[in-house]
Short mmCIF file of C-alpha atoms in Angstrom, two decimals:
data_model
loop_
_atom_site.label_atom_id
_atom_site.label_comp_id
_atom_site.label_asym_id
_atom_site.label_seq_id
_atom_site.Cartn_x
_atom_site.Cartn_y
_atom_site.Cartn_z
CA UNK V 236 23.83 -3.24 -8.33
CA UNK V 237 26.50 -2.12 -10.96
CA UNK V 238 26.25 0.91 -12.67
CA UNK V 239 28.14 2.29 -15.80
CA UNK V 240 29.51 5.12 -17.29
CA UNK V 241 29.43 7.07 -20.50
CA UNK V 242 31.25 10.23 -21.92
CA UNK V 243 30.82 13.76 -20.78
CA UNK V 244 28.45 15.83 -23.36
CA UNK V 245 26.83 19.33 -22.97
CA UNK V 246 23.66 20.57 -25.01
CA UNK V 247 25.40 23.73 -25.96
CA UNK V 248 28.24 21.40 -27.60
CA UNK V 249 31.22 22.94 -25.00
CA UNK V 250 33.37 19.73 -24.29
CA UNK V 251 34.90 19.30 -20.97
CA UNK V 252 36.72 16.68 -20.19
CA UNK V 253 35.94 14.32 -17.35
CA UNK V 254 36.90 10.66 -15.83
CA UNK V 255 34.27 8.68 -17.25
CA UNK V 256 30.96 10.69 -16.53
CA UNK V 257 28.09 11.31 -18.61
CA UNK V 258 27.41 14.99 -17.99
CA UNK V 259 24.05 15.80 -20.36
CA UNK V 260 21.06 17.85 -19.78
CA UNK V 261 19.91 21.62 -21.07
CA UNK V 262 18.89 24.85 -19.48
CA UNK V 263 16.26 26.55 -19.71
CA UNK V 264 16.39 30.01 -18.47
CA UNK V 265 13.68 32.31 -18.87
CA UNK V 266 13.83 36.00 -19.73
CA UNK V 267 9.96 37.74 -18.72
CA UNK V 268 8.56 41.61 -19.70
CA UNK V 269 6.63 43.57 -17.64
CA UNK V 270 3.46 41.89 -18.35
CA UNK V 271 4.83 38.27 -17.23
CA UNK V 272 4.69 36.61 -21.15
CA UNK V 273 7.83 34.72 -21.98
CA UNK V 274 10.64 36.88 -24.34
CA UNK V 275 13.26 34.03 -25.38
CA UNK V 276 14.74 30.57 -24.16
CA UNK V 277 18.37 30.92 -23.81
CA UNK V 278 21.17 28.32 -23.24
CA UNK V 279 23.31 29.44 -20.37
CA UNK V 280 27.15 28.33 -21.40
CA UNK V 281 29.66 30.72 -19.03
CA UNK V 282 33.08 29.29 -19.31
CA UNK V 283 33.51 29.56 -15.55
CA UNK V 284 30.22 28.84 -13.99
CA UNK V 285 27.67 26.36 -16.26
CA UNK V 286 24.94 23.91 -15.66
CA UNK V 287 26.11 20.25 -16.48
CA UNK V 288 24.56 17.11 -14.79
CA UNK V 289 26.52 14.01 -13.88
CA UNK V 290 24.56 10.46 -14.44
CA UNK V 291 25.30 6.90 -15.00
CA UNK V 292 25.04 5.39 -18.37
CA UNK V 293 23.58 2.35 -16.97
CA UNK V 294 22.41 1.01 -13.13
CA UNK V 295 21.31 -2.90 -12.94
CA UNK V 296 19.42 -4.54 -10.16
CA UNK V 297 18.07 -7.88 -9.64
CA UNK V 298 14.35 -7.76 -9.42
CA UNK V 299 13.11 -7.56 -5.67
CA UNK V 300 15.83 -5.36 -4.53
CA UNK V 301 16.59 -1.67 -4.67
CA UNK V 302 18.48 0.37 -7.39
CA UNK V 303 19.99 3.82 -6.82
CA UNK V 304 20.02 6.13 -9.24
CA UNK V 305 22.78 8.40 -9.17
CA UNK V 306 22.83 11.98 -10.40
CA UNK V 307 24.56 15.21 -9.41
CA UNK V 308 24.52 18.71 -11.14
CA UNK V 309 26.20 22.20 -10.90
CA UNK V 310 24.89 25.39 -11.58
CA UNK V 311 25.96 29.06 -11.94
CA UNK V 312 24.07 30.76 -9.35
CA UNK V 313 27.08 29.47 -6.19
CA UNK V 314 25.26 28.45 -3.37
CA UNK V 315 21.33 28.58 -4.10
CA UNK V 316 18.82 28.87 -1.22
CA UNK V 317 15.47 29.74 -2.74
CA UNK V 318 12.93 27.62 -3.70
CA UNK V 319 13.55 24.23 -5.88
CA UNK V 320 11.87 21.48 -7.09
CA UNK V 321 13.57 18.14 -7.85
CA UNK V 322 11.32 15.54 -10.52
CA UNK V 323 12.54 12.62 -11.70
CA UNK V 324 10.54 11.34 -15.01
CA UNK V 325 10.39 7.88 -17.09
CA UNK V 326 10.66 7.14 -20.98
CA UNK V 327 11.30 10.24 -22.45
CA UNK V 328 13.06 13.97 -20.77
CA UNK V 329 11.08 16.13 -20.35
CA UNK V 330 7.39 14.92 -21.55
CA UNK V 331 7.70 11.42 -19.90
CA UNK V 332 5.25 10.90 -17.25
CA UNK V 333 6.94 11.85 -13.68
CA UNK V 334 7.50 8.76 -11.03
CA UNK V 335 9.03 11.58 -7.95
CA UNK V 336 8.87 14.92 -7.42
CA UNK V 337 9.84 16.96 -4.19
CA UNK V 338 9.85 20.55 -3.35
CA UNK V 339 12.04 22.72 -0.95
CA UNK V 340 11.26 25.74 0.61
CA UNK V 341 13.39 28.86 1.08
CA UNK V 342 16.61 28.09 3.36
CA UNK V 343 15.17 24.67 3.98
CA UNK V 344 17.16 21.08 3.20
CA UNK V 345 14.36 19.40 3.88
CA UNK V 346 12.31 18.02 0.26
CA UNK V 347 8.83 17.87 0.50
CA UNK V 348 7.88 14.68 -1.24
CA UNK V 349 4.64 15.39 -3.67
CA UNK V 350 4.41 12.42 -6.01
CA UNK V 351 6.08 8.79 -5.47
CA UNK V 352 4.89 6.54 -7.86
CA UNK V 353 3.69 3.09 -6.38
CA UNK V 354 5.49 4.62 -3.34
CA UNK V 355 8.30 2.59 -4.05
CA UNK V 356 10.55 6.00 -5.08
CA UNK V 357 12.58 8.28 -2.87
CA UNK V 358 15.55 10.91 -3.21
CA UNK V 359 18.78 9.89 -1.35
CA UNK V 360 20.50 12.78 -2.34
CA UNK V 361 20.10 16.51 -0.83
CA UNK V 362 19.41 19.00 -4.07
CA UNK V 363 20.95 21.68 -1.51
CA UNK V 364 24.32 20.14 -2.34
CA UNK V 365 23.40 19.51 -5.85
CA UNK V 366 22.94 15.74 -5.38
CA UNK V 367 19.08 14.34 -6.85
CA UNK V 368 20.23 10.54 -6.41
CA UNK V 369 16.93 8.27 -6.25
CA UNK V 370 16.38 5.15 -4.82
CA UNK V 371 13.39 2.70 -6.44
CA UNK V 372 12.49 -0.02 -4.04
CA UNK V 373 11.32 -3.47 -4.50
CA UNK V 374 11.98 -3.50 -8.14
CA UNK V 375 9.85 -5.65 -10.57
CA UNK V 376 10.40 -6.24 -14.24
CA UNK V 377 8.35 -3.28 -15.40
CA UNK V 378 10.48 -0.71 -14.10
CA UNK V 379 13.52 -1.30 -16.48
CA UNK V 380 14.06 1.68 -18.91
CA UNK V 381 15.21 5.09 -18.44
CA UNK V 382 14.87 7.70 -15.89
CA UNK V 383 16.10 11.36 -16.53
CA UNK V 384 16.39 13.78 -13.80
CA UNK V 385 15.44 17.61 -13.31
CA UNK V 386 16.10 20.43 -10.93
CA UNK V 387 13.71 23.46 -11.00
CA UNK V 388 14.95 27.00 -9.36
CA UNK V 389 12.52 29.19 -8.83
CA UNK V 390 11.93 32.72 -7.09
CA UNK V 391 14.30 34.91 -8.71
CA UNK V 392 16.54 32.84 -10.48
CA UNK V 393 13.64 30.87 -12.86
CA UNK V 394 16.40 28.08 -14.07
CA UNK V 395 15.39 24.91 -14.90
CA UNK V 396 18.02 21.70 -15.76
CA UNK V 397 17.35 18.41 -17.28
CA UNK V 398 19.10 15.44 -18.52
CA UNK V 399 19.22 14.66 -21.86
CA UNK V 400 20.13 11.22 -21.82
CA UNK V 401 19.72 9.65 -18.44
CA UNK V 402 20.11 6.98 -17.21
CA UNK V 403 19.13 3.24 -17.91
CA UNK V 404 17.69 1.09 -15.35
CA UNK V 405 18.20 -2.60 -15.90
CA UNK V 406 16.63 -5.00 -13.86
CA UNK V 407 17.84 -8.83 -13.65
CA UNK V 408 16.59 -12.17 -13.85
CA UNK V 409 13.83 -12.78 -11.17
CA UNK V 410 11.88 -16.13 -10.13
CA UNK V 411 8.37 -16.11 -10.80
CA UNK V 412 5.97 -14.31 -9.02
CA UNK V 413 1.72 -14.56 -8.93
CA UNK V 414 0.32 -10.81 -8.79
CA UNK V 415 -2.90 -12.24 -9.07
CA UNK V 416 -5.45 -14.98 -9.20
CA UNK V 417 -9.07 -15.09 -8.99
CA UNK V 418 -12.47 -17.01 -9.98
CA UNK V 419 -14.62 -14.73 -12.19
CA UNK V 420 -18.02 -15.59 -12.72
CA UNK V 421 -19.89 -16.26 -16.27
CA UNK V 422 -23.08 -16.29 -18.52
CA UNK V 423 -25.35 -19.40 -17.74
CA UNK V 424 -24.14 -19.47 -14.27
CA UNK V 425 -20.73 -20.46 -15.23
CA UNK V 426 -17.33 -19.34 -13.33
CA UNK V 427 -13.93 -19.55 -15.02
CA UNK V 428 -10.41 -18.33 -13.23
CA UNK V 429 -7.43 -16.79 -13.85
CA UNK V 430 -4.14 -16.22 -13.23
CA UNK V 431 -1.22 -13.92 -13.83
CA UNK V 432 2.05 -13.52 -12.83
CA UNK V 433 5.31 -12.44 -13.82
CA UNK V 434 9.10 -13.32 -13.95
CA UNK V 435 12.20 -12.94 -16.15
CA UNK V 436 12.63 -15.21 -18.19
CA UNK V 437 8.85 -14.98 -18.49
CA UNK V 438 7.32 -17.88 -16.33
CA UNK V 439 4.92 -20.71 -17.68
CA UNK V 440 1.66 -21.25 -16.03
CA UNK V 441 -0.32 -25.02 -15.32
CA UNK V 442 -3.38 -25.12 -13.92
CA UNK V 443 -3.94 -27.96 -11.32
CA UNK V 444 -7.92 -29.28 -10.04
CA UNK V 445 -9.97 -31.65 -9.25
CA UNK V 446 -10.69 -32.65 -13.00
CA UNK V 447 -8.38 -33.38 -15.66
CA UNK V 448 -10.98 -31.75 -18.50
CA UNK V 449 -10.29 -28.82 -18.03
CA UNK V 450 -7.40 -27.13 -20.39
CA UNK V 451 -5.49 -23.54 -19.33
CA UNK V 452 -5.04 -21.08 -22.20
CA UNK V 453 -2.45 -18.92 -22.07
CA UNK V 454 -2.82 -14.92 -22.44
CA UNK V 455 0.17 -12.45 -23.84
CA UNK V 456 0.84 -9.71 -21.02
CA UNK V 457 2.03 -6.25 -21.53
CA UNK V 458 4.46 -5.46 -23.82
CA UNK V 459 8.22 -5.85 -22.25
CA UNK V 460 6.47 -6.78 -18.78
CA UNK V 461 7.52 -9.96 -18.46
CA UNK V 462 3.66 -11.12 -17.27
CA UNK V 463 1.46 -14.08 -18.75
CA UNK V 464 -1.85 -14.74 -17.65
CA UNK V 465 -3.35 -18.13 -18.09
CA UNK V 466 -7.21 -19.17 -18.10
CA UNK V 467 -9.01 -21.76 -16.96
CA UNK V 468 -12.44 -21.78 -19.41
CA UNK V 469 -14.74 -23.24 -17.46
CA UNK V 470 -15.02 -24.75 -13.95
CA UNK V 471 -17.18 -27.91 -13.89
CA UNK V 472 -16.60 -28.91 -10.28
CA UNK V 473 -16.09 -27.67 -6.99
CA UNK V 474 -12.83 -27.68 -5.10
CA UNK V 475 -9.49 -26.31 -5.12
CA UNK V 476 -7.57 -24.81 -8.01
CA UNK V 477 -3.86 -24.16 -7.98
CA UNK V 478 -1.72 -22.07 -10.14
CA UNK V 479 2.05 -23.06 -10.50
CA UNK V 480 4.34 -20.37 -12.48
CA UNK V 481 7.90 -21.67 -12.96
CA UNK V 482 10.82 -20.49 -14.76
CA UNK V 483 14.40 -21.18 -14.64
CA UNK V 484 14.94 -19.47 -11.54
CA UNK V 485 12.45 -21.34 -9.46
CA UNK V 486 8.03 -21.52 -9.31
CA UNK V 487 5.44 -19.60 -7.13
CA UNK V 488 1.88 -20.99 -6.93
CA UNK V 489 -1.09 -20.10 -5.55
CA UNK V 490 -4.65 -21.21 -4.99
CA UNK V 491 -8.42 -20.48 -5.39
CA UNK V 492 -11.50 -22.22 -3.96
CA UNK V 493 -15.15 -22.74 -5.93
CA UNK V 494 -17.97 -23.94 -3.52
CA UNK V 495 -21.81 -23.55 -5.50
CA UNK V 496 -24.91 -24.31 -3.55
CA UNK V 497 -26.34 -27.82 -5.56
CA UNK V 498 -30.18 -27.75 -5.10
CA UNK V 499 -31.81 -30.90 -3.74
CA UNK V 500 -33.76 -33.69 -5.96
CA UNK V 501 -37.04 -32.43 -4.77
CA UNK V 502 -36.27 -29.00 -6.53
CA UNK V 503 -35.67 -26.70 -3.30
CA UNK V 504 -35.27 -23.25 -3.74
CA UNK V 505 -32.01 -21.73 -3.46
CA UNK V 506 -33.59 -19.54 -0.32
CA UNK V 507 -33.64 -22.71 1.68
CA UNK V 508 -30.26 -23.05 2.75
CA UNK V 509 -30.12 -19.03 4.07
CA UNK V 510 -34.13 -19.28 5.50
CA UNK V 511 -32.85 -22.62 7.38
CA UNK V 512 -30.16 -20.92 8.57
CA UNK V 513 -32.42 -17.87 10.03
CA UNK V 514 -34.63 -20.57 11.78
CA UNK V 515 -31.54 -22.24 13.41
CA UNK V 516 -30.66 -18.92 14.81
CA UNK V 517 -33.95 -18.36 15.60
CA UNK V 518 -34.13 -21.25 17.94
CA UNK V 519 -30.94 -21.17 19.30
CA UNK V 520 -31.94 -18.09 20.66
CA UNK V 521 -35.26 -18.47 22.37
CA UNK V 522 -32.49 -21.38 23.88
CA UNK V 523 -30.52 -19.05 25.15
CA UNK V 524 -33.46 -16.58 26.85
CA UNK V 525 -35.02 -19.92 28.20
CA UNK V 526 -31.93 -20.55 29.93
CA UNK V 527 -31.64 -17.02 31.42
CA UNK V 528 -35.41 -16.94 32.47
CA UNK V 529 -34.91 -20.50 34.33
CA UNK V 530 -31.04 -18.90 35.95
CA UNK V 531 -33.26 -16.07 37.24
CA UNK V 532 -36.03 -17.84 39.18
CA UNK V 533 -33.41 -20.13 39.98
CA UNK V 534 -32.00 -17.14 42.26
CA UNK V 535 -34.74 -14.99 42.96
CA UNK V 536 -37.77 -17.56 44.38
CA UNK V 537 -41.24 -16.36 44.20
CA UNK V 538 -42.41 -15.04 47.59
CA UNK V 539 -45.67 -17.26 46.94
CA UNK V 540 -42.81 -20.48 47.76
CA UNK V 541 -41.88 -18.86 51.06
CA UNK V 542 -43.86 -19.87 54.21
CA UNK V 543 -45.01 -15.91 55.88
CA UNK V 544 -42.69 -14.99 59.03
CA UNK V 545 -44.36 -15.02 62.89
CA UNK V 546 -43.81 -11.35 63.96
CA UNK V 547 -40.96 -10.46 65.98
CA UNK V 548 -41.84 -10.01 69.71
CA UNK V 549 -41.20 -7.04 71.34
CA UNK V 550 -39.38 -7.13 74.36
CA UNK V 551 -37.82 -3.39 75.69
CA UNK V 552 -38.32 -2.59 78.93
CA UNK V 553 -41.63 -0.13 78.09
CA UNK V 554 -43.44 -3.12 76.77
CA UNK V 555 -43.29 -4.29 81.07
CA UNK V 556 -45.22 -1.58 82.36
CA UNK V 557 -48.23 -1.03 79.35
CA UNK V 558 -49.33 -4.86 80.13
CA UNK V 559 -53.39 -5.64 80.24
CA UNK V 560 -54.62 -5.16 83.21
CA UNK V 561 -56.31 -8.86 83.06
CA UNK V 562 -53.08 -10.26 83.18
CA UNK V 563 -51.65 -10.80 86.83
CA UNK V 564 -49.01 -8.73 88.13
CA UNK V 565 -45.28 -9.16 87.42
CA UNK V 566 -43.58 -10.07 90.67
CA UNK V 567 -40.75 -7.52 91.62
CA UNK V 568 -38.12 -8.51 93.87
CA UNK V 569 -35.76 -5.35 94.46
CA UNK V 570 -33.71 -6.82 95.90
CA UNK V 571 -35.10 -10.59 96.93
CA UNK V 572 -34.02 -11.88 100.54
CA UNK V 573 -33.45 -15.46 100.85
#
């Protein structure tokens, strides 16, 4: 990442002079009545103690990687510790749309991130110590432009700072890359596909299938995206279709599949396939409860199969004495001589 510098400038036309630093922005600073309505804007220029902002000309990047943004500022009020807010915007200053904003409480260092853009933005510096540097990750083509920075006091100070000027992001050369690709369908039961994808130099696209009749046409992206979308019309049979984007830096491809349900010569409906289904399910599962009926009687046998049990003869020694009376007497030998 390189980054380059520009002269120092001040809205209120004060020069100072300065190694190589763009220093632009303006204050706005914010005089109320008793009712709360705005009196004047003034432009705070102390000889001693003024707002400036220090920024970068220019920051380049190769697309994929990160770029930092520098920017530092200084402000008349020493050290501040009431509430701030740090935004960074896009385009224009001050009515381009914001990509990061942050807030700090009173006495804290700690910015509360409220907006990141894609989530790919985030502040490096620490706007206690007058530093709003931002880092954009993963950069792609579309985020080249410029990027102007802002610091908000509030409480009982009310100042607000901006860069003029900013700075410029650049963003490099980058092989080609396939955001997306998809098969759409059409009127009369038709499908066509596309694809889009982007790169820098600005990639061509060939479509690749299992016929040769069908032809790609290309479509024009956004403006100063770097993006080209190519169609295939019409999809006549099913298989695979690839996408191949290639520039001079190297190719990306990707690939779709198109499977249609072809009714039968005898003119089935298209229900048959999902109603066959059902019935295969269907059977498979009276299957399975078959099986578990049969693994059940398997292990517990019917007591029908089992041949009944004699009953258990009682033998204790009270059983001896209560015997019938037709029945001979037990011979007792206590003790039995030889």
């Amino acid at each position: 990442m390189q980054a380059t510098t520009a002269p120092v400038d001040f809205q209120d036309r004060t020069s100072l002079r300065a190694e190589g630093l763009q220093l632009q922005g303006s204050l706005e600073k914010t005089k109320r009545g008793t009712t709360g309505s705005s009196l004047n804007t003034e432009v705070h220029s102390a000889p001693a103690q003024r707002w400036s902002m220090q920024v970068p000309a220019e920051v380049s990047a190769a697309a994929g990687d990160a770029a930092v943004l520098p920017c530092t500022f200084t402000h008349p009020h020493g050290h501040y510790a009431g509430p701030l807010t740090a935004i960074w915007r896009a385009g224009e200053p001050y009515a381009g749309p914001q990509v990061f904003r942050c807030a700090a409480a009173r006495g804290s260092e700690l910015c509360q991130t409220a907006l990141s853009r894609q989530g790919r933005f985030r502040l490096l510096g620490n706007p206690r110590r007058n530093d709003l540097a931002l880092r954009v990750e993963r950069l792609v083509p579309a985020d080249a432009g410029r990027y102007f920075c802002r610091v908000e006091f509030a409480g009982d100070v009310h100042d607000r700072y901006e860069s003029r000027h900013g700075v410029r992001l650049r963003v490099t050369a980058a092989a080609p890359r396939i955001i997306n690709i998809s098969v759409l369908p059409g009127p009369a039961h038709a499908f066509h596909a596309l694809c889009t994808a982007e790169g820098d130099p600005q990639p061509t696209l060939v479509w690749s299938g299992p016929t040769l009749d069908n032809s790609s046409a290309a479509l024009p992206g956004p403006a100063h995206s770097h993006q080209v979308t190519a169609e295939l019309p019409s999809l006549t049979h099913d298989g695979r279709y690839t996408c191949t984007a290639a520039n001079s830096l190297g190719r990306s491809e990707a690939s779709v599949y198109l499977f249609r349900f072809h009714g039968g010569a005898s003119g089935a409906s298209p229900l048959t396939l999902p109603l066959c289904a059902l019935c295969l399910k269907a059977l498979l599962l009276l299957g399975v409860l078959a099986a578990c009926a049969f693994r059940l009687r398997a292990e517990h046998p019917s007591t029908q199969d089992t041949p009944p049990r004699a009953p258990a003869q009682e033998s204790n020694y009270e059983n001896l004495s209560q015997m019938s009376p037709r029945s001979p007497p037990a011979a007792m030998c206590s003790p039995c001589s030889p």
